[in-house]
Coordinates of N, CA and C in Angstrom, one line a residue:
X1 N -24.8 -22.7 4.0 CA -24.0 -22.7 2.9 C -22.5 -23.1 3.3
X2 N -21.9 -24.3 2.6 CA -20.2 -24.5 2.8 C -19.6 -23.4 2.4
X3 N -18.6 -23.1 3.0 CA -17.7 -21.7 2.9 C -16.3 -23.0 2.3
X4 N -16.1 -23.9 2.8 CA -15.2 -24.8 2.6 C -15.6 -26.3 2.7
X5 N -15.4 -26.8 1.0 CA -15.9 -27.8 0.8 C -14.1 -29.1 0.0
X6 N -14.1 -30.2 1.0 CA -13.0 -30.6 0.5 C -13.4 -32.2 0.6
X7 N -13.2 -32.7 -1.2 CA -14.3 -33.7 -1.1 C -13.2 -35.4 -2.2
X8 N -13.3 -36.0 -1.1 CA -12.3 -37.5 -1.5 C -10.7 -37.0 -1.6
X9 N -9.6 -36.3 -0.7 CA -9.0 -35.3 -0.6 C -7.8 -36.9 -0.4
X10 N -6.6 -37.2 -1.1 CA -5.6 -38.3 -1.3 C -4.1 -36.6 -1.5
X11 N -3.3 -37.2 -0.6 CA -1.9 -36.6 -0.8 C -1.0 -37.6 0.0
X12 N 0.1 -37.7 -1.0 CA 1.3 -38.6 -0.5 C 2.7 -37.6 -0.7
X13 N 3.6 -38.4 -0.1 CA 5.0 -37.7 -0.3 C 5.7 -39.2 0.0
X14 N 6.2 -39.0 -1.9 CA 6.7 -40.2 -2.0 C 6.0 -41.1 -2.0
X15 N 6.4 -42.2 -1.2 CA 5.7 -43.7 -0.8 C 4.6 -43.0 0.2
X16 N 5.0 -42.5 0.9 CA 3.8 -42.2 2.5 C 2.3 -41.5 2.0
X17 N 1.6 -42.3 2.3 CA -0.2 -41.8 1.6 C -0.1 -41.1 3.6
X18 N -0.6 -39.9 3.0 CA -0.8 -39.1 4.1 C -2.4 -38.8 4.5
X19 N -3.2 -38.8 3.3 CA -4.3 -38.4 3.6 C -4.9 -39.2 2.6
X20 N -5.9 -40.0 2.9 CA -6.4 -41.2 2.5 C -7.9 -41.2 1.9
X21 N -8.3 -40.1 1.1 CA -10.0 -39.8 0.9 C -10.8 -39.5 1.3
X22 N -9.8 -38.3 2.3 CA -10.8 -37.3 3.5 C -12.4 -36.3 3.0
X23 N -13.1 -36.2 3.3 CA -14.1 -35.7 3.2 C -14.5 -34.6 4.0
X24 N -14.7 -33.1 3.9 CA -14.9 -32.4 4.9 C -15.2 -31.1 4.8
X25 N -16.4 -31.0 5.2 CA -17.5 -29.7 4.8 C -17.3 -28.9 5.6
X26 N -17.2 -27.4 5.6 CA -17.7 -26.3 6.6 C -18.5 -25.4 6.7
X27 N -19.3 -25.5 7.4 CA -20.4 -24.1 6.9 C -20.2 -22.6 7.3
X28 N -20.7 -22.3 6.8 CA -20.7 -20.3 7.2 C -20.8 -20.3 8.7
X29 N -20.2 -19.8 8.8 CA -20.3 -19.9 10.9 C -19.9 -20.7 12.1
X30 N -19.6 -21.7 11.4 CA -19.0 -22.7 12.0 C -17.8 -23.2 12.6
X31 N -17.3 -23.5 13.7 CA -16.1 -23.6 14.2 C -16.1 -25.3 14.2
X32 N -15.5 -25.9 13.7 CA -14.4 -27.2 13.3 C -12.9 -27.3 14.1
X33 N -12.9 -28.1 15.2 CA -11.7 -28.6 15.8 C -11.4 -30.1 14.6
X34 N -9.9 -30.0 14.7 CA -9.4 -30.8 14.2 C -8.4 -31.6 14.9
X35 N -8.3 -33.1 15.6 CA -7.6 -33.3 16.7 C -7.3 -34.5 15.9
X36 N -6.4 -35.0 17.1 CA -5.5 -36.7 16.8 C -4.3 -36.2 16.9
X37 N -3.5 -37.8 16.7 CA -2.1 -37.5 17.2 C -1.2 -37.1 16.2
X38 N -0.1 -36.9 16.5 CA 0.9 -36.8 15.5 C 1.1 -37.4 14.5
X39 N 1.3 -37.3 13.2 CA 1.5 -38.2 12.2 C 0.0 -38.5 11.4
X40 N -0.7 -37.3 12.1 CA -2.4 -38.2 12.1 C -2.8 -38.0 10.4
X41 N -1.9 -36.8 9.8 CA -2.7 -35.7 8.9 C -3.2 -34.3 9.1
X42 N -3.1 -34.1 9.9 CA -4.1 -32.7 10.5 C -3.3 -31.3 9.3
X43 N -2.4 -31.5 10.0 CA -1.7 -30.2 9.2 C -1.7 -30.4 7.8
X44 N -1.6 -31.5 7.4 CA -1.6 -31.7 6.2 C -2.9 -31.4 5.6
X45 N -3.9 -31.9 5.9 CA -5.0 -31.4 5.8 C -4.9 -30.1 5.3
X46 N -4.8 -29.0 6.5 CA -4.9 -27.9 6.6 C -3.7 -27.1 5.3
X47 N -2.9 -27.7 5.2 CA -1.9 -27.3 4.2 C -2.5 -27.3 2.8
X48 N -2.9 -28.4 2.4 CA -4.1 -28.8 1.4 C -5.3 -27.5 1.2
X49 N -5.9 -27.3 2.2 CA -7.2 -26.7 2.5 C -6.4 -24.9 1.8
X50 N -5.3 -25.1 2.4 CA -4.7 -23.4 2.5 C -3.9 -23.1 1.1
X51 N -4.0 -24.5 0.0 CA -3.1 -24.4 -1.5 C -1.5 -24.2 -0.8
X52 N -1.2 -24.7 0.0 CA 0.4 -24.8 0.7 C 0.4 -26.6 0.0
X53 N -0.1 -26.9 -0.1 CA 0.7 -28.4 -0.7 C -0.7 -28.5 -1.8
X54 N 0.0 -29.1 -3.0 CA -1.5 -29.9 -3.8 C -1.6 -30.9 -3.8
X55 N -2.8 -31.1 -4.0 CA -3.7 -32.3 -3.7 C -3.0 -33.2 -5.1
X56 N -3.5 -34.7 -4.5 CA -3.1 -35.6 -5.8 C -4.3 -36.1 -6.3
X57 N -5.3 -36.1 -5.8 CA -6.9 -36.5 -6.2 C -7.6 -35.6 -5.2
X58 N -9.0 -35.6 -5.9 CA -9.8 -35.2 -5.0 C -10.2 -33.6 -5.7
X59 N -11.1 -33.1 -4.9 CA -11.5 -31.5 -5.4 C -11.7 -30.9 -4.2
X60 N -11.2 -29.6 -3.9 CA -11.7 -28.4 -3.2 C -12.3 -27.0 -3.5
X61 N -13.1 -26.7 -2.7 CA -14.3 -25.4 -3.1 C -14.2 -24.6 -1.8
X62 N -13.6 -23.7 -1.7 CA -13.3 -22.4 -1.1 C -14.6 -21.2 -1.4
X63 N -15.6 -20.6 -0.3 CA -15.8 -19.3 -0.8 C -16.7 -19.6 -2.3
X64 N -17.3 -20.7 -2.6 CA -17.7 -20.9 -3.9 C -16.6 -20.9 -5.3
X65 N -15.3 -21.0 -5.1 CA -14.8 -21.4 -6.0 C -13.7 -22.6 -6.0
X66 N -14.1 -22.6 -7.3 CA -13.1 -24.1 -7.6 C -11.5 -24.2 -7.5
X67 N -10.9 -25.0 -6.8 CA -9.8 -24.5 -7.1 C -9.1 -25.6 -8.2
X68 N -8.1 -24.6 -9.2 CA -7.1 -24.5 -10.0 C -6.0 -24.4 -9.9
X69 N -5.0 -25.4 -9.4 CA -3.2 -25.0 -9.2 C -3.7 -23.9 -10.7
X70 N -4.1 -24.1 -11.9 CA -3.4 -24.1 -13.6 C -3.6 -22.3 -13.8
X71 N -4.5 -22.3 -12.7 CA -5.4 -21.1 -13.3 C -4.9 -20.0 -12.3
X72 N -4.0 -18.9 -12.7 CA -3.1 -18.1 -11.4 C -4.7 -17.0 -11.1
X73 N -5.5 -16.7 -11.7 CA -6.5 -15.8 -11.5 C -7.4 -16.7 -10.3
X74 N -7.5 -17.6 -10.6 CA -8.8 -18.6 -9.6 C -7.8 -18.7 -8.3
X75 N -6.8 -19.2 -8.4 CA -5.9 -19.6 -7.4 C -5.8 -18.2 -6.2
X76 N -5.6 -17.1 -7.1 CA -4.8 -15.5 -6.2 C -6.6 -15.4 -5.4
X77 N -7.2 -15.7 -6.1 CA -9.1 -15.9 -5.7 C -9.2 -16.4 -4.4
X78 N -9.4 -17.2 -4.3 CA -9.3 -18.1 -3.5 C -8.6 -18.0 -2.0
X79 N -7.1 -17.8 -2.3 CA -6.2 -17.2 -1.6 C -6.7 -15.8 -0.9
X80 N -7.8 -15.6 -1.5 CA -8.1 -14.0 -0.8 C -9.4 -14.2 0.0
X81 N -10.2 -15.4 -0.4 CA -11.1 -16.3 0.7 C -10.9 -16.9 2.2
X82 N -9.3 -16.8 2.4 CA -9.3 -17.5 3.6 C -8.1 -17.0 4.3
X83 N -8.1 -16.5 5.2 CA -6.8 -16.2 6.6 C -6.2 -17.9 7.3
X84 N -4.9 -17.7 7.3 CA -3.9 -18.5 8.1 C -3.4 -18.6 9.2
X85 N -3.8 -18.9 10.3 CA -2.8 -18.3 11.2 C -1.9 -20.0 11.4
X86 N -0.3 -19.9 11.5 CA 0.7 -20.5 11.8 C 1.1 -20.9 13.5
X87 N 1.7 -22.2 13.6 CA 2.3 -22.7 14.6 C 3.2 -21.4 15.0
X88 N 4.1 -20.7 14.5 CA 5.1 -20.4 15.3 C 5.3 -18.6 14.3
X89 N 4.2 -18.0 14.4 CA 3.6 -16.8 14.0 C 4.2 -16.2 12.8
X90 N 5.4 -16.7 12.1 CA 5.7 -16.1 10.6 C 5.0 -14.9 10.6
X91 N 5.7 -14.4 11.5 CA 5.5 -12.5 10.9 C 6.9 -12.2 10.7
X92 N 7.0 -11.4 9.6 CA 8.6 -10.7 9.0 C 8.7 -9.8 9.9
X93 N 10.1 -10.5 10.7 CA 11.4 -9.9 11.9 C 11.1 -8.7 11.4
X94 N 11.9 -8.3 10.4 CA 12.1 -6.6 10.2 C 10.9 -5.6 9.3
X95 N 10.2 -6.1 9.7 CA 8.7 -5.7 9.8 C 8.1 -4.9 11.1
X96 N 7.6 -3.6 11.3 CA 6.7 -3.5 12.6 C 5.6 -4.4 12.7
X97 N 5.1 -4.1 13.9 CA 3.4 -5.0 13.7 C 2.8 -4.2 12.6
X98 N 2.9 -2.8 12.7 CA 1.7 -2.1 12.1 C 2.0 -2.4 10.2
X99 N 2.9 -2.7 10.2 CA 3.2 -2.9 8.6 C 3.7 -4.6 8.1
X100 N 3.4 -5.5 9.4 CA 3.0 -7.0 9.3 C 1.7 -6.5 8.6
X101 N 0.8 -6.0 9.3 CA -0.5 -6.1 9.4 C -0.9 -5.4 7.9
X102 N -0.3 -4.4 7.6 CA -0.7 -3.4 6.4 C -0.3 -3.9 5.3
X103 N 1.0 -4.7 5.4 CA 1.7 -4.9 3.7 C 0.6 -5.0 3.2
X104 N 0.1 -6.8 3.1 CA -0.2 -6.6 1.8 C -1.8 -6.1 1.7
X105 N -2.0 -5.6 2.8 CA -3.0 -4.7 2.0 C -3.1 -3.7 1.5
X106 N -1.5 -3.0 1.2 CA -1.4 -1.8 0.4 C -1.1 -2.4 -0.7
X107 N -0.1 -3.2 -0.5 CA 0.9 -3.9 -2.3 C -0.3 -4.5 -2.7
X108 N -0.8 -5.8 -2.2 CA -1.5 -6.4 -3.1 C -2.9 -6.3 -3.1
X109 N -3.6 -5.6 -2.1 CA -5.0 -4.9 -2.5 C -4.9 -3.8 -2.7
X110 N -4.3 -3.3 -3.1 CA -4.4 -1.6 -3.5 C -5.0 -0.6 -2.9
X111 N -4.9 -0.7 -0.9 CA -5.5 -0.2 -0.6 C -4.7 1.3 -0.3
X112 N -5.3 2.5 -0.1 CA -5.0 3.5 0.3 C -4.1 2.8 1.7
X113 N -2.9 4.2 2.4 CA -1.9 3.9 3.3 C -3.1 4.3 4.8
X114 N -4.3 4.8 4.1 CA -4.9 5.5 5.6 C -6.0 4.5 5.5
X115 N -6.4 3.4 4.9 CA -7.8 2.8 4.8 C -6.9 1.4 6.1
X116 N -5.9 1.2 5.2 CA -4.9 -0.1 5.8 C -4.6 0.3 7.1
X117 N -4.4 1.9 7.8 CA -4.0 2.1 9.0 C -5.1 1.9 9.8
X118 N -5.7 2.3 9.0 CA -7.7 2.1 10.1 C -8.1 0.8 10.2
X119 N -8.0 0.0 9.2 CA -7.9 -1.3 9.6 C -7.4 -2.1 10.6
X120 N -5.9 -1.8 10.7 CA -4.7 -2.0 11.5 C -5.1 -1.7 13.2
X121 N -5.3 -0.5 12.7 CA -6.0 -0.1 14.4 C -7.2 -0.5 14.9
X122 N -8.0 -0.8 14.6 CA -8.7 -1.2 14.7 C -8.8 -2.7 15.2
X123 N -8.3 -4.3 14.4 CA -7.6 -5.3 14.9 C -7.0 -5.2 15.7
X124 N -5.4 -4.0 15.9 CA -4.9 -4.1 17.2 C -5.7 -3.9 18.4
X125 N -6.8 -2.7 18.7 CA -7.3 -2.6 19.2 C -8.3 -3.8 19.8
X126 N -8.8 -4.8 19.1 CA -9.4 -5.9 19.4 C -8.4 -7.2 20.0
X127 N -7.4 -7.3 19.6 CA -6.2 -8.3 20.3 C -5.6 -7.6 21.5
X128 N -6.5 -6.8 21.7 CA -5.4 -5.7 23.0 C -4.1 -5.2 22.8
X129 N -3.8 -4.9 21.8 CA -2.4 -4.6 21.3 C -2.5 -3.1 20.6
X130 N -2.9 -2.4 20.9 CA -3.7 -1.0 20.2 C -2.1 -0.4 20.9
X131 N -1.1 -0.3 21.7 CA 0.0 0.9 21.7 C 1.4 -0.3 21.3
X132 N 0.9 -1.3 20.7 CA 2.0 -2.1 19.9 C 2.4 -1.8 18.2
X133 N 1.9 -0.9 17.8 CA 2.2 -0.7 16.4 C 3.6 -0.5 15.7
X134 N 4.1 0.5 16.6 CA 5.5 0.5 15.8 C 6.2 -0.5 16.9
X135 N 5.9 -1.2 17.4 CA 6.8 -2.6 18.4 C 7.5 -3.6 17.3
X136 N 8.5 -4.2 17.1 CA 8.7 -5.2 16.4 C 8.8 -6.5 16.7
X137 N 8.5 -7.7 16.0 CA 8.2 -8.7 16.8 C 9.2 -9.2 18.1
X138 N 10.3 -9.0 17.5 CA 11.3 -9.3 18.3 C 11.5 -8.6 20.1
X139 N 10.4 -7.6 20.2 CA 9.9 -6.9 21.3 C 8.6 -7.3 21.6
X140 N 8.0 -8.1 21.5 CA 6.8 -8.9 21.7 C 6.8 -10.7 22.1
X141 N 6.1 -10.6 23.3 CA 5.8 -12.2 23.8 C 5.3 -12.8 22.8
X142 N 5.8 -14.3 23.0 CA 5.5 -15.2 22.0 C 3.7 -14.9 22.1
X143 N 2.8 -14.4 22.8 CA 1.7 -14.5 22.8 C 1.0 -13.3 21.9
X144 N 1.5 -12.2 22.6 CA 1.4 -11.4 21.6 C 1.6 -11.1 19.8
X145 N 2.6 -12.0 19.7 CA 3.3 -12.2 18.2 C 2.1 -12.9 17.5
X146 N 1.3 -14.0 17.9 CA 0.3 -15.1 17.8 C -0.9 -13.7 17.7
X147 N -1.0 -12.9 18.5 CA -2.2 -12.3 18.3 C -2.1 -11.2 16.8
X148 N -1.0 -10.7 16.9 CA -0.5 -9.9 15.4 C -0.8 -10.4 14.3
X149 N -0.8 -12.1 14.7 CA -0.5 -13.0 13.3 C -2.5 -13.2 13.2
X150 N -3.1 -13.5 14.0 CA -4.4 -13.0 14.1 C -5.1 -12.6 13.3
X151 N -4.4 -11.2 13.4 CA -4.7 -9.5 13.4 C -4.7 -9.8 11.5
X152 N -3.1 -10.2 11.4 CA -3.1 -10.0 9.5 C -4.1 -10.8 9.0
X153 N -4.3 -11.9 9.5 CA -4.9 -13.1 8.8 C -6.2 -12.8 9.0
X154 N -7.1 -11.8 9.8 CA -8.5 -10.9 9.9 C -8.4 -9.5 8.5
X155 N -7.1 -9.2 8.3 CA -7.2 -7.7 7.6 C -8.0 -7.8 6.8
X156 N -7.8 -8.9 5.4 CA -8.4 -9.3 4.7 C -9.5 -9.4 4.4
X157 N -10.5 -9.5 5.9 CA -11.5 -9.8 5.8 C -12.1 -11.3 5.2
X158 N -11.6 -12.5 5.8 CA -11.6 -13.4 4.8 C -12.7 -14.2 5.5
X159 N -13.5 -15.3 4.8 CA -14.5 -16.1 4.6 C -14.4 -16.9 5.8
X160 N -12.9 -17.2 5.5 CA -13.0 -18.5 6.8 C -11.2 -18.6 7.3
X161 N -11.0 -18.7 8.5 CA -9.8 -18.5 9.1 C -8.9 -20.4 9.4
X162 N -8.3 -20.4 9.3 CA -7.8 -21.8 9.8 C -6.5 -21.6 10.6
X163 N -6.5 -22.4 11.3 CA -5.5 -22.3 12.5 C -4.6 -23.6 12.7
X164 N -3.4 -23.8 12.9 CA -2.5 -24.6 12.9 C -2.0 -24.8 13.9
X165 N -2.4 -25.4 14.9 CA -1.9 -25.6 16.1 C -1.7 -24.3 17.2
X166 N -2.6 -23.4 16.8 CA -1.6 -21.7 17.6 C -1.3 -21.6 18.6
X167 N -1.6 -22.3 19.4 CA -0.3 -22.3 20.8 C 0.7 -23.2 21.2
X168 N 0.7 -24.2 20.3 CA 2.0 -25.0 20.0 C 3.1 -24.1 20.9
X169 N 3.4 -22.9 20.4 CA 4.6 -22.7 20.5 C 4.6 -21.8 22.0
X170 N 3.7 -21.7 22.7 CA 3.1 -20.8 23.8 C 3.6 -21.5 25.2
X171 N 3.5 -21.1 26.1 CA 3.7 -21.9 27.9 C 2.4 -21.4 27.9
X172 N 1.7 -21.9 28.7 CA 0.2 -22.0 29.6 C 0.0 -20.8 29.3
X173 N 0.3 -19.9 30.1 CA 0.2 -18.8 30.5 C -0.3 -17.9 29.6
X174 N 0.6 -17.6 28.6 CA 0.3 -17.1 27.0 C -0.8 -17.8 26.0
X175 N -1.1 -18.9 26.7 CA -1.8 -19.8 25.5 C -3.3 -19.2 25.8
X176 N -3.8 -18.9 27.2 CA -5.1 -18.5 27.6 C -5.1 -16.7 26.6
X177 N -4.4 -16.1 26.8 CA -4.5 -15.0 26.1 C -5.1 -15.2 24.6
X178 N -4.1 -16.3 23.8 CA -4.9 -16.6 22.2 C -5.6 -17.1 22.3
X179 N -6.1 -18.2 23.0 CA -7.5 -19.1 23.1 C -8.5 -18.3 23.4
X180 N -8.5 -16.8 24.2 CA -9.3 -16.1 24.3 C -10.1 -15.0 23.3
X181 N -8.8 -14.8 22.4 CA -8.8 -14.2 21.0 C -9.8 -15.3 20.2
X182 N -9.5 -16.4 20.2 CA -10.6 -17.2 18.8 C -11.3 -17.7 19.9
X183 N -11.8 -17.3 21.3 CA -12.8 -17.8 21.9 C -14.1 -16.4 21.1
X184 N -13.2 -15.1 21.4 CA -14.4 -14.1 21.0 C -14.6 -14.1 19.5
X185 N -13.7 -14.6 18.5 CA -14.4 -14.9 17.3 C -15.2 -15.6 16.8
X186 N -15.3 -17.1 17.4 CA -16.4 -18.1 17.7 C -17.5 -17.3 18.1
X187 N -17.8 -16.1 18.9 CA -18.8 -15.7 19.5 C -19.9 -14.8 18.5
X188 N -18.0 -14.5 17.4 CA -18.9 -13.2 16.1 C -19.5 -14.3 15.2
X189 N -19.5 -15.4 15.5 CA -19.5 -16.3 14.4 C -18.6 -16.3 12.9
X190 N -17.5 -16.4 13.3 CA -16.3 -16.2 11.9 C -16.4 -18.1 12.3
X191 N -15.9 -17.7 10.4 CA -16.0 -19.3 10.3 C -14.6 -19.5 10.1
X192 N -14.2 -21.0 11.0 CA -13.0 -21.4 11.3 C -12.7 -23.0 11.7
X193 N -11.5 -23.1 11.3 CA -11.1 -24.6 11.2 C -9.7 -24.8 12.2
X194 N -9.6 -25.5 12.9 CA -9.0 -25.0 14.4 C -8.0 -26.6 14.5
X195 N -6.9 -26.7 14.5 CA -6.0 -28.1 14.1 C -5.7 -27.7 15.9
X196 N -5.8 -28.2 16.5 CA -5.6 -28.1 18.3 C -5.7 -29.4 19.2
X197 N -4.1 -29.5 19.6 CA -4.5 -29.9 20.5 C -5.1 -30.2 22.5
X198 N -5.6 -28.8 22.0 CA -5.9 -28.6 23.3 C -7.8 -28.8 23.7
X199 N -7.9 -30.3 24.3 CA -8.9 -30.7 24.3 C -10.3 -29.8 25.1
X200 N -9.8 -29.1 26.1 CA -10.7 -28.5 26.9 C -11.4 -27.4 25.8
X201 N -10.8 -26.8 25.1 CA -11.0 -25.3 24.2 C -11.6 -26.2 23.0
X202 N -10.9 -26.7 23.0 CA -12.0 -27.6 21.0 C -13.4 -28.0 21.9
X203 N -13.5 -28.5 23.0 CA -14.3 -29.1 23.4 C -15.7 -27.8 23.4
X204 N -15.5 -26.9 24.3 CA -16.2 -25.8 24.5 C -16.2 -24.5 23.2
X205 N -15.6 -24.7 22.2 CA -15.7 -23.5 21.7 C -15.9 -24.3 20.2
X206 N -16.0 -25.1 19.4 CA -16.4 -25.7 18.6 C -17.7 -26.1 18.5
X207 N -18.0 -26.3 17.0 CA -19.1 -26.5 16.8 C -19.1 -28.3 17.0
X208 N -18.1 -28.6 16.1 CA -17.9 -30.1 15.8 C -16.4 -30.5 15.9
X209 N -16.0 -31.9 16.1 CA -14.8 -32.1 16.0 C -14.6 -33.1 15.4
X210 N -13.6 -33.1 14.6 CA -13.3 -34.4 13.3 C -11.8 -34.7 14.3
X211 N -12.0 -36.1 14.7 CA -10.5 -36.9 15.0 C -10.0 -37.5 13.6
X212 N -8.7 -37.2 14.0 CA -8.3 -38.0 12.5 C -6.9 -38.9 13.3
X213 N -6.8 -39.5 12.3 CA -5.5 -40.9 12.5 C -5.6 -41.5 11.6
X214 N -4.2 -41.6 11.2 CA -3.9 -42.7 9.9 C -4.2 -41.6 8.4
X215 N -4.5 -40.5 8.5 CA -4.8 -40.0 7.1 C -6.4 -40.2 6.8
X216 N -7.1 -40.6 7.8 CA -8.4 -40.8 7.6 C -9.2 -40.1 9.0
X217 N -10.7 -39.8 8.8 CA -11.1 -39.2 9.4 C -12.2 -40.6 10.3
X218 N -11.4 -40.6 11.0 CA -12.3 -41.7 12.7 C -13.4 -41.5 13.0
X219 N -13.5 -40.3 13.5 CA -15.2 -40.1 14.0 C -15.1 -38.0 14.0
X220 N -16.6 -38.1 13.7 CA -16.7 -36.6 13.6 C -18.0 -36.6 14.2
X221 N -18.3 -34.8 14.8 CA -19.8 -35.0 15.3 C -19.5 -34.0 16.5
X222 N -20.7 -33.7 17.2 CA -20.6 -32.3 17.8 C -19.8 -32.4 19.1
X223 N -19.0 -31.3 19.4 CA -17.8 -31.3 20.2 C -18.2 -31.8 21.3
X224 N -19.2 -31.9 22.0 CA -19.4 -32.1 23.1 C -19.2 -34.0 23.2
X225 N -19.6 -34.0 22.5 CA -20.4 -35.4 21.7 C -19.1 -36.2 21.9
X226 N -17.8 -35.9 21.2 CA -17.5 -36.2 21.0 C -16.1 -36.5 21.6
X227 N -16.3 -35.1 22.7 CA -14.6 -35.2 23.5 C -15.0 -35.9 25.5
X228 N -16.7 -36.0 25.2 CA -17.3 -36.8 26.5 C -17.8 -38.0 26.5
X229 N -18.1 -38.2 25.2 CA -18.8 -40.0 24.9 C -17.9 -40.1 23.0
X230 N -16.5 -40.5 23.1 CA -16.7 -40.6 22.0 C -17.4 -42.4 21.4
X231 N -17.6 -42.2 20.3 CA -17.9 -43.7 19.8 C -16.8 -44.6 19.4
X232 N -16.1 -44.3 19.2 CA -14.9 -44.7 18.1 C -14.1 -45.6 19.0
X233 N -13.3 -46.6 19.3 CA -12.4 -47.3 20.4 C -11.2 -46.8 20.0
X234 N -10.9 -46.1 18.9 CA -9.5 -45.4 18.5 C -9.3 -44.2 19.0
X235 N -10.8 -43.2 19.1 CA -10.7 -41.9 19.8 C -10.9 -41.8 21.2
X236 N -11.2 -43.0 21.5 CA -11.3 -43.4 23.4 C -10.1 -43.3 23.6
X237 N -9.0 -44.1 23.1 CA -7.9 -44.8 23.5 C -6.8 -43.1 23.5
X238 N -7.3 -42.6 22.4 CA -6.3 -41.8 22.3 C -6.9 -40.2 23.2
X239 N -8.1 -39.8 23.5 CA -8.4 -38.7 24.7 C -8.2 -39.2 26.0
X240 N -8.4 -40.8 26.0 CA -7.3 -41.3 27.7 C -6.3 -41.2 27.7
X241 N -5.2 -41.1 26.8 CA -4.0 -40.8 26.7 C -3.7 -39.9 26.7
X242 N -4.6 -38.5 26.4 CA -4.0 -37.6 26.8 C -4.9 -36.7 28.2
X243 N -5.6 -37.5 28.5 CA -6.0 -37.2 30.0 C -7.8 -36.1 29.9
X244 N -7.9 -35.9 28.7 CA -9.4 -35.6 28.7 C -9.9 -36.2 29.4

């Protein structure tokens, strides 16, 4: 079953056609790398996928529903189908972790303060962060902060997780820590959509990998498949360039 279905998908800004009639299914379980270069579409994609920008044609299906900018009930729906995690971890400064992680499961799911805290601990405890609760970001490695951001985007319990580049913003060092985080999620089978450019990890921990360039989707097909023999002379050109 697609958990996320996004089908003849066109967005511009301004003059610039950014995404060109993209097509792109995910199933329940499935881990989806999303690679190419800068300028390719990726994020935008993912921005699209996440109701962060609207579409100018085309249709999306989240979790079995349709989406409606028109309709605020369908839309807040939807929005409760899927976790985000961010390039450069957007968690609120004057926020603890433990109440990054709880907001909005008290305000806007109406959860009890002790259902939200068991949840909380429970995630930290899985990111290895279980004596970080009352820490503030601003006392946490950039790697750490990435795992918190994780953590909220799991509270939810959501259908399918997407990821935006997450160690963009990391040195080496810290990046093995998160990559090891959505290494063991791949393993629960959580379904996820992974915008990275880090070839060795899309390669081994993906199901499939869609190259994109130009706003259009080049070649797609199983990770292995694809980051060792690709077919395409555009995705050749561009994993020798960056040393795959």
């Amino acid at each position: 079953m697609s958990v996320l279905e996004m089908n003849d998908i066109h967005k511009s800004f301004d003059d610039l056609q950014v995404l060109k009639g993209i097509t792109l299914h995910v199933d329940e379980g499935e881990v989806v790398a999303v690679i190419g270069p800068s300028g390719g579409g990726k994020s935008t994609l993912l921005r699209c996928a996440t109701t962060l920008e609207t579409i100018d044609e085309g249709s999306i299906r989240i979790g079995g529903i349709d989406l409606d900018y028109k309709n605020k009930k369908t839309l807040a729906a939807i929005r409760d189908k899927f976790g985000l995690v961010f390039q450069n971890f957007n968690l609120f400064p004057h926020f603890s972790v433990r109440r990054n992680i709880t907001e909005a499961l008290i305000s806007v799911h109406k959860m009890s303060k002790d259902e939200a805290n068991s949840i909380c601990d429970s995630l930290l405890d899985k990111m290895g962060l279980a004596e970080k609760g009352n820490a503030y970001p601003c006392n946490l490695s950039g790697g750490q902060q990435q795992r918190v951001s994780i953590a909220r985007a799991l509270a939810t319990n959501p259908e399918i997780l997407f990821f935006d580049e997450p160690t963009s913003a990391l040195d080496p060092e810290l990046t093995a820590g998160v990559l090891n985080v959505i290494r063991d999620l791949a393993k629960e089978k959580m379904t996820m959509v992974i915008v990275t450019h880090e070839m060795n990890f899309a390669r081994d921990v993906a199901d499939r990998i869609v190259f994109m360039d130009h706003g259009v989707i080049v070649e797609e097909g199983p990770a292995s498949e694809v980051i060792n023999n690709p077919r395409n002379e555009r995705t050749k050109a561009f994993l020798s360039g960056i040393g795959s």
